[in-house]
Amino acid sequence: MLSPLAPLRRAEVVAAGPAGLLFVALWVAVVTGAAPLAAIDRGGADWGTREGAAHPWWVPVWTTVSAVLGPVTFRVAAVVAALTAVALAWRGVRRGVAGASAVASTLLFASVTVLVGGLVPVVVKAIVDRPRPAGALVDALQSSFPSSHAFGAATAALVVVTVTKGCLARATHRWLAALACALVVLVCMARVALAVHYISDVTAGVCLAVVWVCVARSLWWVLSASSAAPG
């Protein structure tokens, strides 16, 4: 059973700091056209374009990865989680099921964080307005920085790891966290392999997701504590 959310620990807050700083640093480097970052980004984009031209399986495989682990998949899962939360809350009220409201709140947190979070990279994209790599192997909407795929995958992974903490054995939870991390890396690789994103785009997407989940969790805890307070 999913566990109720706990307040952010100091280590989690500390982890969000470097992620936020790295995101800002990448943003500044992209806007100013910093040469070292531009060289790294060109190398990644050229690698994707080159391999895509050399291997007929390249585009179909990485396109499938992008689709299966894309933002739409996570948003559908979030809607399912929200509906489940409503059902659990209704059942808890009707039948007096112990713990149902806590689980419903956790599921609602997960769904709201994923769904509302989808707007975060869209806003940043509109501000930065970075063009896609010239050698992109597939069509892509919106601008390049940051990657919505990387943000969505990292947000979903962090949410799953967060809400399952405490209700799984420690070893099992570590394996789940490792699997979630591997899937995020796979999504980032797919976007660079298709040359629709630069390395800095996917890195920024992951960093922004870390900050967003920490902010969302903190806000949710404050709101939950306020609503539970007497009077």
PDB file of C-alpha atoms in Angstrom:
ATOM      1  CA  MET A   1       0.000   0.000   0.000  1.00  0.00           C
ATOM      2  CA  LEU A   2       1.285   3.488  -0.799  1.00  0.00           C
ATOM      3  CA  SER A   3       2.566   5.368   2.195  1.00  0.00           C
ATOM      4  CA  PRO A   4       1.480   8.877   3.178  1.00  0.00           C
ATOM      5  CA  LEU A   5       3.927  11.602   2.234  1.00  0.00           C
ATOM      6  CA  ALA A   6       6.435  12.662   4.844  1.00  0.00           C
ATOM      7  CA  PRO A   7       8.136  16.066   5.130  1.00  0.00           C
ATOM      8  CA  LEU A   8      11.221  16.549   2.977  1.00  0.00           C
ATOM      9  CA  ARG A   9      14.385  15.436   4.694  1.00  0.00           C
ATOM     10  CA  ARG A  10      17.427  17.700   4.782  1.00  0.00           C
ATOM     11  CA  ALA A  11      19.297  15.457   2.331  1.00  0.00           C
ATOM     12  CA  GLU A  12      16.470  15.787  -0.205  1.00  0.00           C
ATOM     13  CA  VAL A  13      16.424  19.566   0.128  1.00  0.00           C
ATOM     14  CA  VAL A  14      20.200  19.637  -0.291  1.00  0.00           C
ATOM     15  CA  ALA A  15      19.908  17.518  -3.445  1.00  0.00           C
ATOM     16  CA  ALA A  16      17.479  19.988  -4.996  1.00  0.00           C
ATOM     17  CA  GLY A  17      19.912  22.870  -4.540  1.00  0.00           C
ATOM     18  CA  PRO A  18      22.648  21.644  -6.908  1.00  0.00           C
ATOM     19  CA  ALA A  19      20.011  20.542  -9.413  1.00  0.00           C
ATOM     20  CA  GLY A  20      18.535  24.029  -9.439  1.00  0.00           C
ATOM     21  CA  LEU A  21      21.937  25.673  -9.738  1.00  0.00           C
ATOM     22  CA  LEU A  22      22.926  23.382 -12.611  1.00  0.00           C
ATOM     23  CA  PHE A  23      19.665  24.147 -14.389  1.00  0.00           C
ATOM     24  CA  VAL A  24      20.255  27.892 -14.087  1.00  0.00           C
ATOM     25  CA  ALA A  25      23.873  27.481 -15.222  1.00  0.00           C
ATOM     26  CA  LEU A  26      22.773  25.533 -18.297  1.00  0.00           C
ATOM     27  CA  TRP A  27      20.093  28.132 -19.059  1.00  0.00           C
ATOM     28  CA  VAL A  28      22.663  30.939 -18.906  1.00  0.00           C
ATOM     29  CA  ALA A  29      25.176  28.968 -20.976  1.00  0.00           C
ATOM     30  CA  VAL A  30      22.555  28.250 -23.646  1.00  0.00           C
ATOM     31  CA  VAL A  31      21.362  31.855 -23.841  1.00  0.00           C
ATOM     32  CA  THR A  32      24.907  33.250 -23.965  1.00  0.00           C
ATOM     33  CA  GLY A  33      26.165  30.602 -26.408  1.00  0.00           C
ATOM     34  CA  ALA A  34      28.994  29.391 -24.170  1.00  0.00           C
ATOM     35  CA  ALA A  35      31.554  27.683 -26.413  1.00  0.00           C
ATOM     36  CA  PRO A  36      32.351  24.613 -24.224  1.00  0.00           C
ATOM     37  CA  LEU A  37      28.681  23.696 -23.874  1.00  0.00           C
ATOM     38  CA  ALA A  38      28.025  24.377 -27.566  1.00  0.00           C
ATOM     39  CA  ALA A  39      30.806  21.952 -28.498  1.00  0.00           C
ATOM     40  CA  ILE A  40      29.387  19.213 -26.270  1.00  0.00           C
ATOM     41  CA  ASP A  41      25.888  19.778 -27.640  1.00  0.00           C
ATOM     42  CA  ARG A  42      27.061  19.677 -31.253  1.00  0.00           C
ATOM     43  CA  GLY A  43      28.916  16.446 -30.585  1.00  0.00           C
ATOM     44  CA  GLY A  44      25.811  14.783 -29.163  1.00  0.00           C
ATOM     45  CA  ALA A  45      23.536  15.976 -31.958  1.00  0.00           C
ATOM     46  CA  ASP A  46      26.037  14.968 -34.643  1.00  0.00           C
ATOM     47  CA  TRP A  47      26.317  11.518 -33.082  1.00  0.00           C
ATOM     48  CA  GLY A  48      22.568  10.990 -33.325  1.00  0.00           C
ATOM     49  CA  THR A  49      22.374  12.246 -36.913  1.00  0.00           C
ATOM     50  CA  ARG A  50      25.363  10.138 -37.977  1.00  0.00           C
ATOM     51  CA  GLU A  51      24.151   6.906 -36.369  1.00  0.00           C
ATOM     52  CA  GLY A  52      20.636   7.438 -37.684  1.00  0.00           C
ATOM     53  CA  ALA A  53      21.964   7.673 -41.241  1.00  0.00           C
ATOM     54  CA  ALA A  54      24.137   4.584 -40.775  1.00  0.00           C
ATOM     55  CA  HIS A  55      21.588   2.205 -39.192  1.00  0.00           C
ATOM     56  CA  PRO A  56      18.044   1.681 -40.563  1.00  0.00           C
ATOM     57  CA  TRP A  57      16.817   0.447 -37.159  1.00  0.00           C
ATOM     58  CA  TRP A  58      18.046   3.527 -35.304  1.00  0.00           C
ATOM     59  CA  VAL A  59      15.087   5.857 -35.766  1.00  0.00           C
ATOM     60  CA  PRO A  60      12.307   3.238 -35.236  1.00  0.00           C
ATOM     61  CA  VAL A  61      13.886   1.924 -32.028  1.00  0.00           C
ATOM     62  CA  TRP A  62      14.542   5.282 -30.416  1.00  0.00           C
ATOM     63  CA  THR A  63      11.206   6.657 -31.599  1.00  0.00           C
ATOM     64  CA  THR A  64       9.475   3.739 -29.873  1.00  0.00           C
ATOM     65  CA  VAL A  65      11.378   4.395 -26.662  1.00  0.00           C
ATOM     66  CA  SER A  66      10.385   8.076 -26.833  1.00  0.00           C
ATOM     67  CA  ALA A  67       6.741   7.188 -27.394  1.00  0.00           C
ATOM     68  CA  VAL A  68       6.453   4.472 -24.735  1.00  0.00           C
ATOM     69  CA  LEU A  69       8.274   6.527 -22.094  1.00  0.00           C
ATOM     70  CA  GLY A  70       7.007   9.904 -23.273  1.00  0.00           C
ATOM     71  CA  PRO A  71       4.995  12.614 -21.507  1.00  0.00           C
ATOM     72  CA  VAL A  72       1.664  11.301 -22.833  1.00  0.00           C
ATOM     73  CA  THR A  73       2.220   7.928 -21.137  1.00  0.00           C
ATOM     74  CA  PHE A  74       2.925   9.567 -17.788  1.00  0.00           C
ATOM     75  CA  ARG A  75      -0.050  11.908 -18.091  1.00  0.00           C
ATOM     76  CA  VAL A  76      -2.389   8.997 -18.783  1.00  0.00           C
ATOM     77  CA  ALA A  77      -0.967   7.214 -15.742  1.00  0.00           C
ATOM     78  CA  ALA A  78      -1.496  10.391 -13.703  1.00  0.00           C
ATOM     79  CA  VAL A  79      -5.141  10.602 -14.732  1.00  0.00           C
ATOM     80  CA  VAL A  80      -5.619   6.952 -13.740  1.00  0.00           C
ATOM     81  CA  ALA A  81      -3.974   7.713 -10.381  1.00  0.00           C
ATOM     82  CA  ALA A  82      -6.277  10.702  -9.865  1.00  0.00           C
ATOM     83  CA  LEU A  83      -9.387   8.638 -10.612  1.00  0.00           C
ATOM     84  CA  THR A  84      -8.125   5.927  -8.262  1.00  0.00           C
ATOM     85  CA  ALA A  85      -7.593   8.545  -5.561  1.00  0.00           C
ATOM     86  CA  VAL A  86     -11.166   9.787  -5.933  1.00  0.00           C
ATOM     87  CA  ALA A  87     -12.491   6.214  -5.789  1.00  0.00           C
ATOM     88  CA  LEU A  88     -10.455   5.426  -2.686  1.00  0.00           C
ATOM     89  CA  ALA A  89     -11.547   8.612  -0.947  1.00  0.00           C
ATOM     90  CA  TRP A  90     -15.221   7.896  -1.714  1.00  0.00           C
ATOM     91  CA  ARG A  91     -14.852   4.314  -0.513  1.00  0.00           C
ATOM     92  CA  GLY A  92     -13.125   5.486   2.647  1.00  0.00           C
ATOM     93  CA  VAL A  93     -15.951   7.883   3.446  1.00  0.00           C
ATOM     94  CA  ARG A  94     -18.674   5.359   2.666  1.00  0.00           C
ATOM     95  CA  ARG A  95     -17.136   2.346   4.398  1.00  0.00           C
ATOM     96  CA  GLY A  96     -14.805   3.873   6.943  1.00  0.00           C
ATOM     97  CA  VAL A  97     -11.767   2.152   5.445  1.00  0.00           C
ATOM     98  CA  ALA A  98      -8.740   2.910   7.623  1.00  0.00           C
ATOM     99  CA  GLY A  99      -5.922   4.611   5.764  1.00  0.00           C
ATOM    100  CA  ALA A 100      -7.933   5.115   2.588  1.00  0.00           C
ATOM    101  CA  SER A 101      -7.790   8.912   2.826  1.00  0.00           C
ATOM    102  CA  ALA A 102      -3.999   8.877   3.268  1.00  0.00           C
ATOM    103  CA  VAL A 103      -3.489   6.663   0.231  1.00  0.00           C
ATOM    104  CA  ALA A 104      -5.941   8.762  -1.772  1.00  0.00           C
ATOM    105  CA  SER A 105      -4.016  11.914  -0.830  1.00  0.00           C
ATOM    106  CA  THR A 106      -0.743  10.310  -1.912  1.00  0.00           C
ATOM    107  CA  LEU A 107      -2.169   9.238  -5.267  1.00  0.00           C
ATOM    108  CA  LEU A 108      -3.650  12.684  -5.772  1.00  0.00           C
ATOM    109  CA  PHE A 109      -0.252  14.230  -5.040  1.00  0.00           C
ATOM    110  CA  ALA A 110       1.313  11.963  -7.670  1.00  0.00           C
ATOM    111  CA  SER A 111      -1.244  12.814 -10.330  1.00  0.00           C
ATOM    112  CA  VAL A 112      -1.261  16.566  -9.691  1.00  0.00           C
ATOM    113  CA  THR A 113       2.540  16.726  -9.648  1.00  0.00           C
ATOM    114  CA  VAL A 114       2.807  14.951 -12.997  1.00  0.00           C
ATOM    115  CA  LEU A 115      -0.065  16.775 -14.696  1.00  0.00           C
ATOM    116  CA  VAL A 116       0.681  20.299 -13.483  1.00  0.00           C
ATOM    117  CA  GLY A 117       4.380  19.665 -13.923  1.00  0.00           C
ATOM    118  CA  GLY A 118       3.804  19.183 -17.633  1.00  0.00           C
ATOM    119  CA  LEU A 119       3.314  22.938 -17.905  1.00  0.00           C
ATOM    120  CA  VAL A 120       6.679  23.780 -16.334  1.00  0.00           C
ATOM    121  CA  PRO A 121       8.982  22.891 -19.278  1.00  0.00           C
ATOM    122  CA  VAL A 122       6.466  24.374 -21.729  1.00  0.00           C
ATOM    123  CA  VAL A 123       6.767  27.768 -20.021  1.00  0.00           C
ATOM    124  CA  VAL A 124      10.562  27.599 -19.996  1.00  0.00           C
ATOM    125  CA  LYS A 125      10.626  26.519 -23.649  1.00  0.00           C
ATOM    126  CA  ALA A 126       8.576  29.567 -24.594  1.00  0.00           C
ATOM    127  CA  ILE A 127      10.981  31.862 -22.743  1.00  0.00           C
ATOM    128  CA  VAL A 128      14.249  30.374 -24.018  1.00  0.00           C
ATOM    129  CA  ASP A 129      12.979  29.544 -27.532  1.00  0.00           C
ATOM    130  CA  ARG A 130      16.022  27.461 -28.477  1.00  0.00           C
ATOM    131  CA  PRO A 131      15.918  25.952 -31.998  1.00  0.00           C
ATOM    132  CA  ARG A 132      16.078  22.182 -32.391  1.00  0.00           C
ATOM    133  CA  PRO A 133      19.300  20.631 -33.725  1.00  0.00           C
ATOM    134  CA  ALA A 134      19.586  21.092 -37.489  1.00  0.00           C
ATOM    135  CA  GLY A 135      19.992  17.358 -38.104  1.00  0.00           C
ATOM    136  CA  ALA A 136      16.907  16.187 -36.188  1.00  0.00           C
ATOM    137  CA  LEU A 137      15.800  12.744 -37.380  1.00  0.00           C
ATOM    138  CA  VAL A 138      12.113  13.211 -36.512  1.00  0.00           C
ATOM    139  CA  ASP A 139       9.766  16.162 -36.302  1.00  0.00           C
ATOM    140  CA  ALA A 140       9.252  17.754 -32.897  1.00  0.00           C
ATOM    141  CA  LEU A 141       7.039  20.587 -31.718  1.00  0.00           C
ATOM    142  CA  GLN A 142       8.020  23.514 -29.501  1.00  0.00           C
ATOM    143  CA  SER A 143      11.561  24.657 -28.834  1.00  0.00           C
ATOM    144  CA  SER A 144      14.437  22.552 -27.588  1.00  0.00           C
ATOM    145  CA  PHE A 145      15.367  23.706 -24.057  1.00  0.00           C
ATOM    146  CA  PRO A 146      14.578  21.962 -21.758  1.00  0.00           C
ATOM    147  CA  SER A 147      13.479  18.492 -22.870  1.00  0.00           C
ATOM    148  CA  SER A 148       9.864  17.755 -21.920  1.00  0.00           C
ATOM    149  CA  HIS A 149      10.550  14.030 -22.337  1.00  0.00           C
ATOM    150  CA  ALA A 150      13.441  14.152 -19.862  1.00  0.00           C
ATOM    151  CA  PHE A 151      11.429  16.313 -17.466  1.00  0.00           C
ATOM    152  CA  GLY A 152       8.371  14.057 -17.664  1.00  0.00           C
ATOM    153  CA  ALA A 153      10.325  10.841 -17.185  1.00  0.00           C
ATOM    154  CA  ALA A 154      12.329  12.217 -14.271  1.00  0.00           C
ATOM    155  CA  THR A 155       9.220  13.678 -12.621  1.00  0.00           C
ATOM    156  CA  ALA A 156       7.329  10.391 -12.910  1.00  0.00           C
ATOM    157  CA  ALA A 157      10.325   8.418 -11.642  1.00  0.00           C
ATOM    158  CA  LEU A 158      10.828  10.695  -8.639  1.00  0.00           C
ATOM    159  CA  VAL A 159       7.127  10.621  -7.786  1.00  0.00           C
ATOM    160  CA  VAL A 160       6.996   6.820  -7.902  1.00  0.00           C
ATOM    161  CA  VAL A 161      10.116   6.487  -5.760  1.00  0.00           C
ATOM    162  CA  THR A 162       8.720   9.058  -3.315  1.00  0.00           C
ATOM    163  CA  VAL A 163       5.264   7.559  -2.803  1.00  0.00           C
ATOM    164  CA  THR A 164       6.545   3.979  -2.483  1.00  0.00           C
ATOM    165  CA  LYS A 165       9.168   4.816   0.127  1.00  0.00           C
ATOM    166  CA  GLY A 166       8.299   3.209   3.429  1.00  0.00           C
ATOM    167  CA  CYS A 167       5.848   0.669   2.004  1.00  0.00           C
ATOM    168  CA  LEU A 168       8.460  -1.479   0.260  1.00  0.00           C
ATOM    169  CA  ALA A 169      11.390  -3.366   1.740  1.00  0.00           C
ATOM    170  CA  ARG A 170      14.532  -1.244   1.638  1.00  0.00           C
ATOM    171  CA  ALA A 171      16.277  -3.514  -0.865  1.00  0.00           C
ATOM    172  CA  THR A 172      13.198  -3.624  -3.106  1.00  0.00           C
ATOM    173  CA  HIS A 173      12.864   0.152  -2.987  1.00  0.00           C
ATOM    174  CA  ARG A 174      16.506   0.543  -3.983  1.00  0.00           C
ATOM    175  CA  TRP A 175      15.980  -1.738  -6.986  1.00  0.00           C
ATOM    176  CA  LEU A 176      12.908   0.281  -7.933  1.00  0.00           C
ATOM    177  CA  ALA A 177      14.899   3.517  -7.666  1.00  0.00           C
ATOM    178  CA  ALA A 178      17.686   2.039  -9.817  1.00  0.00           C
ATOM    179  CA  LEU A 179      15.164   0.913 -12.450  1.00  0.00           C
ATOM    180  CA  ALA A 180      13.503   4.349 -12.453  1.00  0.00           C
ATOM    181  CA  CYS A 181      16.897   6.019 -12.893  1.00  0.00           C
ATOM    182  CA  ALA A 182      17.786   3.676 -15.757  1.00  0.00           C
ATOM    183  CA  LEU A 183      14.525   4.487 -17.554  1.00  0.00           C
ATOM    184  CA  VAL A 184      15.186   8.218 -17.220  1.00  0.00           C
ATOM    185  CA  VAL A 185      18.666   7.754 -18.712  1.00  0.00           C
ATOM    186  CA  LEU A 186      17.138   5.695 -21.529  1.00  0.00           C
ATOM    187  CA  VAL A 187      14.653   8.454 -22.367  1.00  0.00           C
ATOM    188  CA  CYS A 188      17.429  11.055 -22.375  1.00  0.00           C
ATOM    189  CA  MET A 189      19.523   8.863 -24.670  1.00  0.00           C
ATOM    190  CA  ALA A 190      16.561   8.453 -27.019  1.00  0.00           C
ATOM    191  CA  ARG A 191      16.069  12.190 -27.419  1.00  0.00           C
ATOM    192  CA  VAL A 192      19.756  12.818 -28.139  1.00  0.00           C
ATOM    193  CA  ALA A 193      19.940   9.734 -30.394  1.00  0.00           C
ATOM    194  CA  LEU A 194      17.099  11.163 -32.486  1.00  0.00           C
ATOM    195  CA  ALA A 195      18.950  14.497 -32.579  1.00  0.00           C
ATOM    196  CA  VAL A 196      15.818  16.348 -31.461  1.00  0.00           C
ATOM    197  CA  HIS A 197      17.560  17.511 -28.293  1.00  0.00           C
ATOM    198  CA  TYR A 198      21.001  18.549 -27.219  1.00  0.00           C
ATOM    199  CA  ILE A 199      22.699  16.963 -24.207  1.00  0.00           C
ATOM    200  CA  SER A 200      22.151  20.186 -22.269  1.00  0.00           C
ATOM    201  CA  ASP A 201      18.408  20.001 -23.029  1.00  0.00           C
ATOM    202  CA  VAL A 202      17.921  16.596 -21.434  1.00  0.00           C
ATOM    203  CA  THR A 203      20.223  17.418 -18.523  1.00  0.00           C
ATOM    204  CA  ALA A 204      18.260  20.591 -17.838  1.00  0.00           C
ATOM    205  CA  GLY A 205      14.997  18.647 -18.054  1.00  0.00           C
ATOM    206  CA  VAL A 206      16.119  16.218 -15.348  1.00  0.00           C
ATOM    207  CA  CYS A 207      17.427  19.010 -13.101  1.00  0.00           C
ATOM    208  CA  LEU A 208      14.189  20.956 -13.457  1.00  0.00           C
ATOM    209  CA  ALA A 209      12.209  17.826 -12.558  1.00  0.00           C
ATOM    210  CA  VAL A 210      14.188  17.361  -9.337  1.00  0.00           C
ATOM    211  CA  VAL A 211      13.435  20.930  -8.297  1.00  0.00           C
ATOM    212  CA  TRP A 212       9.777  20.685  -9.307  1.00  0.00           C
ATOM    213  CA  VAL A 213       9.093  17.469  -7.366  1.00  0.00           C
ATOM    214  CA  CYS A 214      10.739  18.901  -4.238  1.00  0.00           C
ATOM    215  CA  VAL A 215       8.697  22.102  -4.525  1.00  0.00           C
ATOM    216  CA  ALA A 216       5.476  20.182  -5.211  1.00  0.00           C
ATOM    217  CA  ARG A 217       6.052  17.827  -2.302  1.00  0.00           C
ATOM    218  CA  SER A 218       6.785  20.699   0.080  1.00  0.00           C
ATOM    219  CA  LEU A 219       3.669  22.591  -0.994  1.00  0.00           C
ATOM    220  CA  TRP A 220       1.530  19.462  -0.710  1.00  0.00           C
ATOM    221  CA  TRP A 221       2.806  18.789   2.793  1.00  0.00           C
ATOM    222  CA  VAL A 222       2.099  22.355   3.901  1.00  0.00           C
ATOM    223  CA  LEU A 223      -1.412  22.284   2.419  1.00  0.00           C
ATOM    224  CA  SER A 224      -2.141  18.860   3.929  1.00  0.00           C
ATOM    225  CA  ALA A 225      -0.904  19.950   7.349  1.00  0.00           C
ATOM    226  CA  SER A 226      -2.965  23.145   7.163  1.00  0.00           C
ATOM    227  CA  SER A 227      -6.151  21.302   6.212  1.00  0.00           C
ATOM    228  CA  ALA A 228      -5.615  18.774   8.983  1.00  0.00           C
ATOM    229  CA  ALA A 229      -5.029  21.437  11.642  1.00  0.00           C
ATOM    230  CA  PRO A 230      -7.956  21.892  14.058  1.00  0.00           C
ATOM    231  CA  GLY A 231     -10.026  25.060  13.962  1.00  0.00           C
TER     232      GLY A 231
END
